[in-house]
Short mmCIF file of C-alpha atoms in Angstrom, two decimals:
data_model
loop_
_atom_site.label_atom_id
_atom_site.label_comp_id
_atom_site.label_asym_id
_atom_site.label_seq_id
_atom_site.Cartn_x
_atom_site.Cartn_y
_atom_site.Cartn_z
CA UNK A 165 0.00 0.00 0.00
CA UNK A 166 1.49 3.28 -1.13
CA UNK A 167 1.38 6.09 1.41
CA UNK A 168 2.56 9.68 1.25
CA UNK A 169 3.10 11.87 4.29
CA UNK A 170 3.78 15.60 4.15
CA UNK A 171 5.68 17.37 6.90
CA UNK A 172 6.93 20.85 7.59
CA UNK A 173 6.33 23.97 9.64
CA UNK A 174 2.74 25.02 9.99
CA UNK A 175 3.62 28.69 10.27
CA UNK A 176 5.97 30.70 8.07
CA UNK A 177 6.67 34.42 8.20
CA UNK A 178 6.17 36.59 5.11
CA UNK A 179 9.27 36.86 2.90
CA UNK A 180 10.72 33.65 4.32
CA UNK A 181 11.14 30.31 2.56
CA UNK A 182 8.61 27.53 2.96
CA UNK A 183 10.13 24.05 3.06
CA UNK A 184 8.06 20.87 2.98
CA UNK A 185 8.96 17.21 2.77
CA UNK A 186 6.90 14.29 1.50
CA UNK A 187 7.90 10.84 2.73
CA UNK A 188 6.93 7.98 0.43
CA UNK A 189 6.34 4.43 1.59
CA UNK A 190 5.22 1.43 -0.43
CA UNK A 191 6.79 2.74 -3.63
CA UNK A 192 10.18 3.95 -4.72
CA UNK A 193 10.88 7.56 -5.59
CA UNK A 194 12.96 6.09 -8.42
CA UNK A 195 9.93 4.32 -9.94
CA UNK A 196 10.21 5.09 -13.65
CA UNK A 197 6.45 4.81 -14.13
CA UNK A 198 5.55 7.81 -12.00
CA UNK A 199 6.10 11.48 -11.40
CA UNK A 200 5.82 13.06 -7.98
CA UNK A 201 3.85 16.24 -7.66
CA UNK A 202 2.79 19.00 -5.27
CA UNK A 203 -0.70 20.48 -5.26
CA UNK A 204 -2.04 23.16 -2.97
CA UNK A 205 -5.47 24.37 -1.94
CA UNK A 206 -6.00 27.84 -0.56
CA UNK A 207 -8.71 28.19 2.09
CA UNK A 208 -12.12 27.67 0.51
CA UNK A 209 -10.62 27.40 -2.97
CA UNK A 210 -9.95 24.75 -5.58
CA UNK A 211 -6.86 22.70 -6.36
CA UNK A 212 -3.74 24.35 -7.79
CA UNK A 213 -0.95 22.32 -9.35
CA UNK A 214 2.43 23.53 -8.08
CA UNK A 215 4.88 21.34 -9.97
CA UNK A 216 6.21 17.84 -10.43
CA UNK A 217 9.46 15.96 -10.68
CA UNK A 218 10.72 12.77 -12.26
CA UNK A 219 13.18 10.72 -10.24
CA UNK A 220 16.14 11.72 -12.39
CA UNK A 221 15.49 15.33 -11.47
CA UNK A 222 13.50 16.61 -14.44
CA UNK A 223 11.04 19.18 -13.16
CA UNK A 224 8.01 21.05 -14.45
CA UNK A 225 6.73 24.03 -12.53
CA UNK A 226 3.58 26.11 -12.58
CA UNK A 227 4.69 29.28 -14.39
CA UNK A 228 3.02 31.41 -11.74
CA UNK A 229 5.34 29.96 -9.08
CA UNK A 230 8.42 28.98 -11.05
CA UNK A 231 10.57 31.94 -10.06
CA UNK A 232 10.20 31.05 -6.35
CA UNK A 233 9.96 27.27 -6.52
CA UNK A 234 12.33 24.34 -6.18
CA UNK A 235 11.18 20.71 -6.12
CA UNK A 236 13.71 17.97 -5.51
CA UNK A 237 13.95 14.29 -4.64
CA UNK A 238 16.20 12.38 -2.26
CA UNK A 239 16.27 8.80 -3.44
CA UNK A 240 18.28 7.66 -0.41
CA UNK A 241 15.50 8.83 1.90
CA UNK A 242 12.65 8.12 -0.55
CA UNK A 243 11.43 11.67 -0.14
CA UNK A 244 10.52 14.62 -2.24
CA UNK A 245 10.79 18.21 -1.14
CA UNK A 246 9.33 21.59 -1.94
CA UNK A 247 10.92 24.96 -1.33
CA UNK A 248 8.97 28.13 -1.99
CA UNK A 249 10.80 31.38 -1.38
CA UNK A 250 9.57 34.87 -0.58
CA UNK A 251 6.22 33.66 0.66
CA UNK A 252 3.23 35.96 1.17
CA UNK A 253 -0.16 35.48 2.76
CA UNK A 254 -1.35 34.28 -0.65
CA UNK A 255 0.74 31.14 -0.13
CA UNK A 256 -1.38 30.14 2.87
CA UNK A 257 -2.86 26.78 1.87
CA UNK A 258 -3.05 23.07 2.44
CA UNK A 259 -0.16 21.50 0.56
CA UNK A 260 -0.51 17.98 -0.81
CA UNK A 261 2.04 15.68 -2.36
CA UNK A 262 0.73 13.09 -4.80
CA UNK A 263 1.87 10.38 -7.19
CA UNK A 264 1.24 10.78 -10.92
CA UNK A 265 0.89 7.49 -12.73
CA UNK A 266 2.23 7.79 -16.26
CA UNK A 267 0.48 4.58 -17.36
CA UNK A 268 -2.84 5.71 -15.95
CA UNK A 269 -3.16 8.71 -18.22
CA UNK A 270 -1.09 10.84 -15.84
CA UNK A 271 -3.68 10.80 -13.11
CA UNK A 272 -2.88 11.50 -9.45
CA UNK A 273 -3.69 8.15 -7.92
CA UNK A 274 -2.25 8.46 -4.43
CA UNK A 275 -2.35 11.58 -2.26
CA UNK A 276 -0.92 12.53 1.08
CA UNK A 277 -3.27 13.78 3.76
CA UNK A 278 -2.02 17.33 3.28
CA UNK A 279 -0.27 19.76 5.56
CA UNK A 280 -1.61 23.20 6.44
CA UNK A 281 0.76 26.12 6.00
CA UNK A 282 -0.12 29.57 7.28
CA UNK A 283 1.91 32.59 6.25
CA UNK A 284 1.68 35.21 8.95
CA UNK A 285 3.91 37.50 10.94
CA UNK B 124 -2.78 27.17 -21.64
CA UNK B 125 -5.63 24.70 -21.27
CA UNK B 126 -8.37 26.10 -19.04
CA UNK B 127 -10.92 23.71 -17.61
CA UNK B 128 -14.44 24.93 -16.90
CA UNK B 129 -16.83 22.89 -14.79
CA UNK B 130 -20.57 23.21 -14.66
CA UNK B 131 -22.72 23.61 -12.81
CA UNK B 132 -20.94 25.21 -9.88
CA UNK B 133 -23.35 23.58 -7.47
CA UNK B 134 -25.71 20.69 -8.04
CA UNK B 135 -28.47 20.19 -5.51
CA UNK B 136 -29.89 16.68 -5.59
CA UNK B 137 -31.37 14.01 -3.35
CA UNK B 138 -30.08 10.53 -2.55
CA UNK B 139 -31.09 8.09 -5.27
CA UNK B 140 -30.98 10.70 -8.05
CA UNK B 141 -28.50 10.89 -10.89
CA UNK B 142 -25.83 13.57 -11.07
CA UNK B 143 -24.27 14.69 -14.32
CA UNK B 144 -21.21 16.93 -14.07
CA UNK B 145 -19.57 18.65 -17.01
CA UNK B 146 -15.94 19.57 -17.66
CA UNK B 147 -15.08 21.58 -20.74
CA UNK B 148 -11.53 22.32 -21.90
CA UNK B 149 -10.46 25.43 -23.80
CA UNK B 150 -8.36 23.22 -26.10
CA UNK B 151 -8.40 19.56 -27.01
CA UNK B 152 -7.19 17.30 -24.21
CA UNK B 153 -4.85 14.87 -25.92
CA UNK B 154 -5.22 11.12 -25.54
CA UNK B 155 -8.07 11.56 -23.09
CA UNK B 156 -5.69 12.62 -20.34
CA UNK B 157 -8.66 13.66 -18.25
CA UNK B 158 -9.32 12.55 -14.68
CA UNK B 159 -11.98 13.16 -12.05
CA UNK B 160 -11.50 13.47 -8.29
CA UNK B 161 -13.82 13.58 -5.31
CA UNK B 162 -13.00 15.70 -2.28
CA UNK B 163 -14.83 15.73 1.01
CA UNK B 164 -14.33 18.42 3.67
CA UNK B 165 -11.04 18.06 5.49
CA UNK B 166 -9.86 15.23 3.24
CA UNK B 167 -7.45 14.91 0.37
CA UNK B 168 -8.88 14.43 -3.11
CA UNK B 169 -9.52 10.85 -4.24
CA UNK B 170 -9.09 9.64 -7.79
CA UNK B 171 -12.36 8.41 -9.30
CA UNK B 172 -11.85 8.26 -13.06
CA UNK B 173 -8.72 8.35 -15.23
CA UNK B 174 -8.33 8.36 -18.99
CA UNK B 175 -11.78 9.97 -19.20
CA UNK B 176 -13.68 6.71 -18.63
CA UNK B 177 -11.66 4.26 -16.52
CA UNK B 178 -12.71 3.76 -12.92
CA UNK B 179 -9.89 3.83 -10.40
CA UNK B 180 -9.36 0.90 -8.05
CA UNK B 181 -12.17 0.48 -5.56
CA UNK B 182 -14.51 3.04 -7.13
CA UNK B 183 -18.14 1.84 -7.27
CA UNK B 184 -19.66 1.29 -10.69
CA UNK B 185 -22.28 3.98 -10.09
CA UNK B 186 -19.48 6.40 -11.07
CA UNK B 187 -18.83 6.66 -14.80
CA UNK B 188 -16.93 9.04 -17.03
CA UNK B 189 -17.22 9.83 -20.70
CA UNK B 190 -16.16 12.30 -23.33
CA UNK B 191 -13.22 13.22 -25.52
CA UNK B 192 -11.60 16.22 -27.11
CA UNK B 193 -12.89 19.20 -25.19
CA UNK B 194 -16.08 17.90 -23.56
CA UNK B 195 -16.13 15.43 -20.69
CA UNK B 196 -18.67 14.37 -18.12
CA UNK B 197 -18.91 12.48 -14.87
CA UNK B 198 -22.14 10.67 -14.06
CA UNK B 199 -23.08 9.40 -10.64
CA UNK B 200 -26.04 7.05 -10.72
CA UNK B 201 -28.24 6.56 -7.66
CA UNK B 202 -26.52 9.08 -5.39
CA UNK B 203 -25.53 7.71 -2.01
CA UNK B 204 -25.23 9.99 1.05
CA UNK B 205 -21.43 9.62 0.93
CA UNK B 206 -21.34 11.00 -2.64
CA UNK B 207 -22.14 14.53 -1.57
CA UNK B 208 -18.81 16.26 -2.06
CA UNK B 209 -16.85 18.48 -4.44
CA UNK B 210 -15.71 17.01 -7.75
CA UNK B 211 -12.75 18.24 -9.78
CA UNK B 212 -11.63 17.42 -13.28
CA UNK B 213 -7.93 17.49 -14.18
CA UNK B 214 -6.07 17.43 -17.47
CA UNK B 215 -2.53 16.48 -18.36
CA UNK B 216 -0.52 17.54 -21.34
CA UNK B 217 -1.29 21.15 -21.86
CA UNK B 218 0.62 24.13 -20.58
CA UNK B 219 0.98 24.01 -17.68
CA UNK B 220 1.13 20.19 -17.92
CA UNK B 221 -1.37 19.64 -15.12
CA UNK B 222 -4.39 21.80 -14.33
CA UNK B 223 -7.64 21.39 -12.47
CA UNK B 224 -11.12 22.69 -13.03
CA UNK B 225 -12.73 24.92 -10.39
CA UNK B 226 -14.92 22.12 -9.07
CA UNK B 227 -18.59 21.20 -8.85
CA UNK B 228 -20.19 20.84 -5.46
CA UNK B 229 -22.85 18.16 -5.20
CA UNK B 230 -25.03 18.82 -2.21
CA UNK B 231 -28.35 17.83 -0.85
#
């Protein structure tokens, strides 16, 4: 059974860098059949794709976030990470990591439970 | 950029009724890279349908998806109380490569 678990600080100050980690169990980060992605959901809003990464390090970012965003993987720890710099209150959201199955029409078939991040001074 | 539009915004129905949700793309979605998700309050989204019409593992057969090109739909036959939730469509392959529709809320 594949499980994803997000972790990170629940509170970040404006202008600082948000760092989150997603620990993967039941699958390998180096699985060639999947991408690993981050999605966020602002309070009361819909889902926003942040970006995704392939295990070899190829990344695709949402253009609206690309200048502030870094997504990486650590195959030794079976984790993926997100760093978002210069955060503002608009970055307050629940952040999800998810698995994208390439052979299931690139659908997000497994999701973490999400972690709430609040940007506030 | 492929923009997904979902309608209606809210669908008010009763248990036992049929729900039909629409997802329209601003450009053709290639190879039916279209998925549907269900989200309940306080929970992560759950994959229902992938490839426009394939049910994900464990999804009851009252959920069905159809469509191609720019017009897709999700049908829920015989609504159960646990089906009242928000439903999102998602496409892959455009620019940006992944995007979601704004959601349809199915409520009582």
